[in-house]
mmCIF file with all atom_site columns, C-alpha atoms in Angstrom:
data_model
loop_
_atom_site.group_PDB
_atom_site.id
_atom_site.type_symbol
_atom_site.label_atom_id
_atom_site.label_alt_id
_atom_site.label_comp_id
_atom_site.label_asym_id
_atom_site.label_entity_id
_atom_site.label_seq_id
_atom_site.pdbx_PDB_ins_code
_atom_site.Cartn_x
_atom_site.Cartn_y
_atom_site.Cartn_z
_atom_site.occupancy
_atom_site.B_iso_or_equiv
_atom_site.pdbx_formal_charge
_atom_site.auth_seq_id
_atom_site.auth_comp_id
_atom_site.auth_asym_id
_atom_site.auth_atom_id
_atom_site.pdbx_PDB_model_num
ATOM 1   C CA . UNK A 1 1   ? 0.000   0.000  0.000  1.00 0.00 ? 493 UNK A CA 1
ATOM 2   C CA . UNK A 1 2   ? 1.131   3.522  -0.785 1.00 0.00 ? 494 UNK A CA 1
ATOM 3   C CA . UNK A 1 3   ? -0.152  6.606  0.977  1.00 0.00 ? 495 UNK A CA 1
ATOM 4   C CA . UNK A 1 4   ? -0.658  9.931  -0.757 1.00 0.00 ? 496 UNK A CA 1
ATOM 5   C CA . UNK A 1 5   ? -1.169  12.914 1.503  1.00 0.00 ? 497 UNK A CA 1
ATOM 6   C CA . UNK A 1 6   ? -2.928  15.581 -0.547 1.00 0.00 ? 498 UNK A CA 1
ATOM 7   C CA . UNK A 1 7   ? -2.753  18.879 1.289  1.00 0.00 ? 499 UNK A CA 1
ATOM 8   C CA . UNK A 1 8   ? -4.084  22.267 0.276  1.00 0.00 ? 500 UNK A CA 1
ATOM 9   C CA . UNK A 1 9   ? -1.380  24.821 0.984  1.00 0.00 ? 501 UNK A CA 1
ATOM 10  C CA . UNK A 1 10  ? 2.227   25.272 -0.043 1.00 0.00 ? 502 UNK A CA 1
ATOM 11  C CA . UNK A 1 11  ? 5.509   26.671 1.222  1.00 0.00 ? 503 UNK A CA 1
ATOM 12  C CA . UNK A 1 12  ? 5.538   25.350 4.725  1.00 0.00 ? 504 UNK A CA 1
ATOM 13  C CA . UNK A 1 13  ? 8.239   26.689 7.073  1.00 0.00 ? 505 UNK A CA 1
ATOM 14  C CA . UNK A 1 14  ? 11.513  24.761 7.168  1.00 0.00 ? 506 UNK A CA 1
ATOM 15  C CA . UNK A 1 15  ? 10.779  23.282 10.598 1.00 0.00 ? 507 UNK A CA 1
ATOM 16  C CA . UNK A 1 16  ? 7.546   21.746 9.268  1.00 0.00 ? 508 UNK A CA 1
ATOM 17  C CA . UNK A 1 17  ? 9.274   20.388 6.164  1.00 0.00 ? 509 UNK A CA 1
ATOM 18  C CA . UNK A 1 18  ? 12.108  18.968 8.295  1.00 0.00 ? 510 UNK A CA 1
ATOM 19  C CA . UNK A 1 19  ? 9.724   17.305 10.759 1.00 0.00 ? 511 UNK A CA 1
ATOM 20  C CA . UNK A 1 20  ? 7.615   15.878 7.966  1.00 0.00 ? 512 UNK A CA 1
ATOM 21  C CA . UNK A 1 21  ? 10.745  14.579 6.200  1.00 0.00 ? 513 UNK A CA 1
ATOM 22  C CA . UNK A 1 22  ? 11.915  12.834 9.378  1.00 0.00 ? 514 UNK A CA 1
ATOM 23  C CA . UNK A 1 23  ? 8.682   10.867 9.820  1.00 0.00 ? 515 UNK A CA 1
ATOM 24  C CA . UNK A 1 24  ? 8.445   10.194 6.095  1.00 0.00 ? 516 UNK A CA 1
ATOM 25  C CA . UNK A 1 25  ? 11.940  8.674  6.235  1.00 0.00 ? 517 UNK A CA 1
ATOM 26  C CA . UNK A 1 26  ? 10.944  6.518  9.221  1.00 0.00 ? 518 UNK A CA 1
ATOM 27  C CA . UNK A 1 27  ? 7.925   5.250  7.255  1.00 0.00 ? 519 UNK A CA 1
ATOM 28  C CA . UNK A 1 28  ? 9.710   4.768  3.925  1.00 0.00 ? 520 UNK A CA 1
ATOM 29  C CA . UNK A 1 29  ? 10.304  1.004  4.120  1.00 0.00 ? 521 UNK A CA 1
ATOM 30  C CA . UNK A 1 30  ? 6.989   -0.037 5.593  1.00 0.00 ? 522 UNK A CA 1
ATOM 31  C CA . UNK A 1 31  ? 4.607   2.565  4.210  1.00 0.00 ? 523 UNK A CA 1
ATOM 32  C CA . UNK A 1 32  ? 5.751   4.778  1.322  1.00 0.00 ? 524 UNK A CA 1
ATOM 33  C CA . UNK A 1 33  ? 4.287   8.248  1.757  1.00 0.00 ? 525 UNK A CA 1
ATOM 34  C CA . UNK A 1 34  ? 3.907   10.769 -1.045 1.00 0.00 ? 526 UNK A CA 1
ATOM 35  C CA . UNK A 1 35  ? 3.064   14.421 -0.360 1.00 0.00 ? 527 UNK A CA 1
ATOM 36  C CA . UNK A 1 36  ? 1.204   16.454 -2.951 1.00 0.00 ? 528 UNK A CA 1
ATOM 37  C CA . UNK A 1 37  ? 0.631   20.119 -2.193 1.00 0.00 ? 529 UNK A CA 1
ATOM 38  C CA . UNK A 1 38  ? -2.332  21.831 -3.845 1.00 0.00 ? 530 UNK A CA 1
ATOM 39  C CA . UNK A 1 39  ? -2.147  25.620 -4.306 1.00 0.00 ? 531 UNK A CA 1
ATOM 40  C CA . UNK A 1 40  ? -4.593  27.672 -2.266 1.00 0.00 ? 532 UNK A CA 1
ATOM 41  C CA . UNK A 1 41  ? -7.514  29.081 -4.205 1.00 0.00 ? 533 UNK A CA 1
ATOM 42  C CA . UNK A 1 42  ? -7.463  32.866 -4.652 1.00 0.00 ? 534 UNK A CA 1
ATOM 43  C CA . UNK A 1 43  ? -8.812  34.667 -1.594 1.00 0.00 ? 535 UNK A CA 1
ATOM 44  C CA . UNK A 1 44  ? -9.000  38.285 -0.550 1.00 0.00 ? 536 UNK A CA 1
ATOM 45  C CA . UNK A 1 45  ? -10.869 41.474 -1.215 1.00 0.00 ? 537 UNK A CA 1
ATOM 46  C CA . UNK A 1 46  ? -13.367 41.150 -4.031 1.00 0.00 ? 538 UNK A CA 1
ATOM 47  C CA . UNK A 1 47  ? -12.828 37.402 -4.333 1.00 0.00 ? 539 UNK A CA 1
ATOM 48  C CA . UNK A 1 48  ? -15.511 34.784 -3.824 1.00 0.00 ? 540 UNK A CA 1
ATOM 49  C CA . UNK A 1 49  ? -14.419 32.351 -1.062 1.00 0.00 ? 541 UNK A CA 1
ATOM 50  C CA . UNK A 1 50  ? -16.783 29.703 -2.466 1.00 0.00 ? 542 UNK A CA 1
ATOM 51  C CA . UNK A 1 51  ? -14.846 29.867 -5.767 1.00 0.00 ? 543 UNK A CA 1
ATOM 52  C CA . UNK A 1 52  ? -11.560 29.307 -3.893 1.00 0.00 ? 544 UNK A CA 1
ATOM 53  C CA . UNK A 1 53  ? -12.979 26.268 -2.089 1.00 0.00 ? 545 UNK A CA 1
ATOM 54  C CA . UNK A 1 54  ? -14.375 24.889 -5.364 1.00 0.00 ? 546 UNK A CA 1
ATOM 55  C CA . UNK A 1 55  ? -11.034 25.366 -7.149 1.00 0.00 ? 547 UNK A CA 1
ATOM 56  C CA . UNK A 1 56  ? -9.163  23.623 -4.331 1.00 0.00 ? 548 UNK A CA 1
ATOM 57  C CA . UNK A 1 57  ? -11.694 20.795 -4.330 1.00 0.00 ? 549 UNK A CA 1
ATOM 58  C CA . UNK A 1 58  ? -11.387 20.238 -8.074 1.00 0.00 ? 550 UNK A CA 1
ATOM 59  C CA . UNK A 1 59  ? -7.595  20.062 -7.780 1.00 0.00 ? 551 UNK A CA 1
ATOM 60  C CA . UNK A 1 60  ? -7.792  17.627 -4.851 1.00 0.00 ? 552 UNK A CA 1
ATOM 61  C CA . UNK A 1 61  ? -10.200 15.333 -6.718 1.00 0.00 ? 553 UNK A CA 1
ATOM 62  C CA . UNK A 1 62  ? -7.993  15.419 -9.819 1.00 0.00 ? 554 UNK A CA 1
ATOM 63  C CA . UNK A 1 63  ? -4.989  14.362 -7.703 1.00 0.00 ? 555 UNK A CA 1
ATOM 64  C CA . UNK A 1 64  ? -6.617  11.263 -6.204 1.00 0.00 ? 556 UNK A CA 1
ATOM 65  C CA . UNK A 1 65  ? -4.934  7.986  -7.120 1.00 0.00 ? 557 UNK A CA 1
ATOM 66  C CA . UNK A 1 66  ? -7.225  5.657  -9.035 1.00 0.00 ? 558 UNK A CA 1
ATOM 67  C CA . UNK A 1 67  ? -9.211  3.305  -6.783 1.00 0.00 ? 559 UNK A CA 1
ATOM 68  C CA . UNK A 1 68  ? -7.698  4.748  -3.605 1.00 0.00 ? 560 UNK A CA 1
ATOM 69  C CA . UNK A 1 69  ? -9.405  4.570  -0.237 1.00 0.00 ? 561 UNK A CA 1
ATOM 70  C CA . UNK A 1 70  ? -10.011 8.247  0.579  1.00 0.00 ? 562 UNK A CA 1
ATOM 71  C CA . UNK A 1 71  ? -9.885  9.677  4.105  1.00 0.00 ? 563 UNK A CA 1
ATOM 72  C CA . UNK A 1 72  ? -10.693 13.380 4.459  1.00 0.00 ? 564 UNK A CA 1
ATOM 73  C CA . UNK A 1 73  ? -9.630  15.283 7.543  1.00 0.00 ? 565 UNK A CA 1
ATOM 74  C CA . UNK A 1 74  ? -12.771 17.027 8.710  1.00 0.00 ? 566 UNK A CA 1
ATOM 75  C CA . UNK A 1 75  ? -13.716 18.619 12.020 1.00 0.00 ? 567 UNK A CA 1
ATOM 76  C CA . UNK A 1 76  ? -17.043 16.776 11.834 1.00 0.00 ? 568 UNK A CA 1
ATOM 77  C CA . UNK A 1 77  ? -15.325 13.447 11.179 1.00 0.00 ? 569 UNK A CA 1
ATOM 78  C CA . UNK A 1 78  ? -14.716 10.605 13.572 1.00 0.00 ? 570 UNK A CA 1
ATOM 79  C CA . UNK A 1 79  ? -11.988 11.158 16.164 1.00 0.00 ? 571 UNK A CA 1
ATOM 80  C CA . UNK A 1 80  ? -9.712  8.148  16.586 1.00 0.00 ? 572 UNK A CA 1
ATOM 81  C CA . UNK A 1 81  ? -7.325  7.363  19.386 1.00 0.00 ? 573 UNK A CA 1
ATOM 82  C CA . UNK A 1 82  ? -3.856  6.252  18.317 1.00 0.00 ? 574 UNK A CA 1
ATOM 83  C CA . UNK A 1 83  ? -4.908  2.643  18.898 1.00 0.00 ? 575 UNK A CA 1
ATOM 84  C CA . UNK A 1 84  ? -8.059  3.092  16.813 1.00 0.00 ? 576 UNK A CA 1
ATOM 85  C CA . UNK A 1 85  ? -6.003  4.666  14.037 1.00 0.00 ? 577 UNK A CA 1
ATOM 86  C CA . UNK A 1 86  ? -3.707  1.636  14.166 1.00 0.00 ? 578 UNK A CA 1
ATOM 87  C CA . UNK A 1 87  ? -6.765  -0.622 13.698 1.00 0.00 ? 579 UNK A CA 1
ATOM 88  C CA . UNK A 1 88  ? -7.947  1.508  10.765 1.00 0.00 ? 580 UNK A CA 1
ATOM 89  C CA . UNK A 1 89  ? -4.472  1.421  9.226  1.00 0.00 ? 581 UNK A CA 1
ATOM 90  C CA . UNK A 1 90  ? -4.378  -2.363 9.498  1.00 0.00 ? 582 UNK A CA 1
ATOM 91  C CA . UNK A 1 91  ? -7.777  -2.558 7.732  1.00 0.00 ? 583 UNK A CA 1
ATOM 92  C CA . UNK A 1 92  ? -6.637  -0.156 5.009  1.00 0.00 ? 584 UNK A CA 1
ATOM 93  C CA . UNK A 1 93  ? -3.506  -2.226 4.407  1.00 0.00 ? 585 UNK A CA 1
ATOM 94  C CA . UNK A 1 94  ? -5.523  -5.454 4.207  1.00 0.00 ? 586 UNK A CA 1
ATOM 95  C CA . UNK A 1 95  ? -7.826  -3.929 1.588  1.00 0.00 ? 587 UNK A CA 1
ATOM 96  C CA . UNK A 1 96  ? -5.029  -3.919 -0.973 1.00 0.00 ? 588 UNK A CA 1
ATOM 97  C CA . UNK A 1 97  ? -5.884  -0.384 -2.073 1.00 0.00 ? 589 UNK A CA 1
ATOM 98  C CA . UNK A 1 98  ? -3.722  2.687  -1.928 1.00 0.00 ? 590 UNK A CA 1
ATOM 99  C CA . UNK A 1 99  ? -4.704  5.331  0.592  1.00 0.00 ? 591 UNK A CA 1
ATOM 100 C CA . UNK A 1 100 ? -5.282  9.044  0.036  1.00 0.00 ? 592 UNK A CA 1
ATOM 101 C CA . UNK A 1 101 ? -5.500  11.329 3.049  1.00 0.00 ? 593 UNK A CA 1
ATOM 102 C CA . UNK A 1 102 ? -6.861  14.785 2.322  1.00 0.00 ? 594 UNK A CA 1
ATOM 103 C CA . UNK A 1 103 ? -6.133  17.993 4.218  1.00 0.00 ? 595 UNK A CA 1
ATOM 104 C CA . UNK A 1 104 ? -8.300  20.916 3.154  1.00 0.00 ? 596 UNK A CA 1
ATOM 105 C CA . UNK A 1 105 ? -7.553  24.594 2.955  1.00 0.00 ? 597 UNK A CA 1
ATOM 106 C CA . UNK A 1 106 ? -8.377  27.284 5.523  1.00 0.00 ? 598 UNK A CA 1
ATOM 107 C CA . UNK A 1 107 ? -12.101 26.966 4.819  1.00 0.00 ? 599 UNK A CA 1
ATOM 108 C CA . UNK A 1 108 ? -12.186 23.168 4.783  1.00 0.00 ? 600 UNK A CA 1
ATOM 109 C CA . UNK A 1 109 ? -13.044 20.815 1.950  1.00 0.00 ? 601 UNK A CA 1
ATOM 110 C CA . UNK A 1 110 ? -15.429 21.365 -0.935 1.00 0.00 ? 602 UNK A CA 1
ATOM 111 C CA . UNK A 1 111 ? -18.676 19.411 -0.631 1.00 0.00 ? 603 UNK A CA 1
ATOM 112 C CA . UNK A 1 112 ? -17.634 17.239 -3.600 1.00 0.00 ? 604 UNK A CA 1
ATOM 113 C CA . UNK A 1 113 ? -14.456 16.197 -1.791 1.00 0.00 ? 605 UNK A CA 1
ATOM 114 C CA . UNK A 1 114 ? -16.358 15.200 1.338  1.00 0.00 ? 606 UNK A CA 1
ATOM 115 C CA . UNK A 1 115 ? -18.867 13.305 -0.804 1.00 0.00 ? 607 UNK A CA 1
ATOM 116 C CA . UNK A 1 116 ? -16.005 11.334 -2.425 1.00 0.00 ? 608 UNK A CA 1
ATOM 117 C CA . UNK A 1 117 ? -14.370 10.464 0.909  1.00 0.00 ? 609 UNK A CA 1
ATOM 118 C CA . UNK A 1 118 ? -14.777 6.901  2.132  1.00 0.00 ? 610 UNK A CA 1
ATOM 119 C CA . UNK A 1 119 ? -14.136 8.096  5.684  1.00 0.00 ? 611 UNK A CA 1
ATOM 120 C CA . UNK A 1 120 ? -13.868 11.384 7.563  1.00 0.00 ? 612 UNK A CA 1
ATOM 121 C CA . UNK A 1 121 ? -11.294 11.713 10.322 1.00 0.00 ? 613 UNK A CA 1
ATOM 122 C CA . UNK A 1 122 ? -11.190 14.451 12.949 1.00 0.00 ? 614 UNK A CA 1
ATOM 123 C CA . UNK A 1 123 ? -8.019  15.280 14.826 1.00 0.00 ? 615 UNK A CA 1
ATOM 124 C CA . UNK A 1 124 ? -10.250 16.553 17.621 1.00 0.00 ? 616 UNK A CA 1
ATOM 125 C CA . UNK A 1 125 ? -12.127 19.692 18.591 1.00 0.00 ? 617 UNK A CA 1
ATOM 126 C CA . UNK A 1 126 ? -9.080  21.976 18.651 1.00 0.00 ? 618 UNK A CA 1
ATOM 127 C CA . UNK A 1 127 ? -8.478  24.426 15.831 1.00 0.00 ? 619 UNK A CA 1
ATOM 128 C CA . UNK A 1 128 ? -4.948  23.638 14.667 1.00 0.00 ? 620 UNK A CA 1
ATOM 129 C CA . UNK A 1 129 ? -2.647  25.666 12.433 1.00 0.00 ? 621 UNK A CA 1
ATOM 130 C CA . UNK A 1 130 ? -2.475  24.120 8.983  1.00 0.00 ? 622 UNK A CA 1
ATOM 131 C CA . UNK A 1 131 ? 1.255   23.503 9.259  1.00 0.00 ? 623 UNK A CA 1
ATOM 132 C CA . UNK A 1 132 ? 0.835   21.549 12.506 1.00 0.00 ? 624 UNK A CA 1
ATOM 133 C CA . UNK A 1 133 ? -1.864  19.336 11.011 1.00 0.00 ? 625 UNK A CA 1
ATOM 134 C CA . UNK A 1 134 ? 0.629   17.962 8.517  1.00 0.00 ? 626 UNK A CA 1
ATOM 135 C CA . UNK A 1 135 ? 3.109   17.096 11.276 1.00 0.00 ? 627 UNK A CA 1
ATOM 136 C CA . UNK A 1 136 ? 0.488   15.626 13.607 1.00 0.00 ? 628 UNK A CA 1
ATOM 137 C CA . UNK A 1 137 ? -0.892  13.541 10.781 1.00 0.00 ? 629 UNK A CA 1
ATOM 138 C CA . UNK A 1 138 ? 2.429   11.999 9.730  1.00 0.00 ? 630 UNK A CA 1
ATOM 139 C CA . UNK A 1 139 ? 3.471   11.421 13.351 1.00 0.00 ? 631 UNK A CA 1
ATOM 140 C CA . UNK A 1 140 ? 0.201   9.638  14.101 1.00 0.00 ? 632 UNK A CA 1
ATOM 141 C CA . UNK A 1 141 ? 0.571   7.447  11.017 1.00 0.00 ? 633 UNK A CA 1
ATOM 142 C CA . UNK A 1 142 ? 4.074   6.546  12.204 1.00 0.00 ? 634 UNK A CA 1
ATOM 143 C CA . UNK A 1 143 ? 2.704   5.846  15.690 1.00 0.00 ? 635 UNK A CA 1
ATOM 144 C CA . UNK A 1 144 ? -0.049  3.619  14.246 1.00 0.00 ? 636 UNK A CA 1
ATOM 145 C CA . UNK A 1 145 ? 2.550   1.677  12.253 1.00 0.00 ? 637 UNK A CA 1
ATOM 146 C CA . UNK A 1 146 ? 4.635   1.321  15.430 1.00 0.00 ? 638 UNK A CA 1
ATOM 147 C CA . UNK A 1 147 ? 1.639   0.042  17.392 1.00 0.00 ? 639 UNK A CA 1
ATOM 148 C CA . UNK A 1 148 ? 0.868   -2.536 14.698 1.00 0.00 ? 640 UNK A CA 1
ATOM 149 C CA . UNK A 1 149 ? 4.522   -3.630 14.599 1.00 0.00 ? 641 UNK A CA 1
ATOM 150 C CA . UNK A 1 150 ? 4.726   -3.958 18.395 1.00 0.00 ? 642 UNK A CA 1
ATOM 151 C CA . UNK A 1 151 ? 7.473   -1.314 18.434 1.00 0.00 ? 643 UNK A CA 1
ATOM 152 C CA . UNK A 1 152 ? 8.055   0.477  21.780 1.00 0.00 ? 644 UNK A CA 1
ATOM 153 C CA . UNK A 1 153 ? 7.657   3.961  20.224 1.00 0.00 ? 645 UNK A CA 1
ATOM 154 C CA . UNK A 1 154 ? 4.058   4.045  21.475 1.00 0.00 ? 646 UNK A CA 1
ATOM 155 C CA . UNK A 1 155 ? 3.780   3.890  25.239 1.00 0.00 ? 647 UNK A CA 1
ATOM 156 C CA . UNK A 1 156 ? 0.147   3.545  26.204 1.00 0.00 ? 648 UNK A CA 1
ATOM 157 C CA . UNK A 1 157 ? -0.469  4.414  29.808 1.00 0.00 ? 649 UNK A CA 1
#
C-alpha cells in the first residue's frame, strides 16, 4: 500500500518540512508516503471564497490515485485514538488499495471532496494551524505503524 497525503497549501516553514521529512523517512520502508501540495484558491478582497474552495476541491479530486481509499480530515469526522487509528491502518492495508489522506484549505473541503471520501477523520475539537496538522498527521501514522509492529515507540499508559 502507498499513501498519498494531498494537502491544500504550499511553502511550509523549514521546521515543518524537516519534521515531515523525518517521519516520512521513518515510514519509507513499511509505508511509502507521497506528499502532494495543492495551491490555495485565490482569496481576498473582491474574491468569492466559495470559488476558492471549489477550485481547491477540483484540484484535490484530480490528484486522487485511481481506486484509492479516501480519508478526508474534517472537524465533523470521527476522532480516533492512536490505537483506533492503528486498527484503521491495518484494515486499510488489508484492503489492498492505496490510501489518500486529504487535508483541506483554511475553509475546509469542498462538498464534492467530502462526498467522495470513504471516511472522515477528525483530529479533535481543537483548531490547529495548517502547518501543525501535517506534522500531527504523519506522526500519528508513524505511531499507528509502530503500534501494529509492536514497536516500543508508542507507550500507552
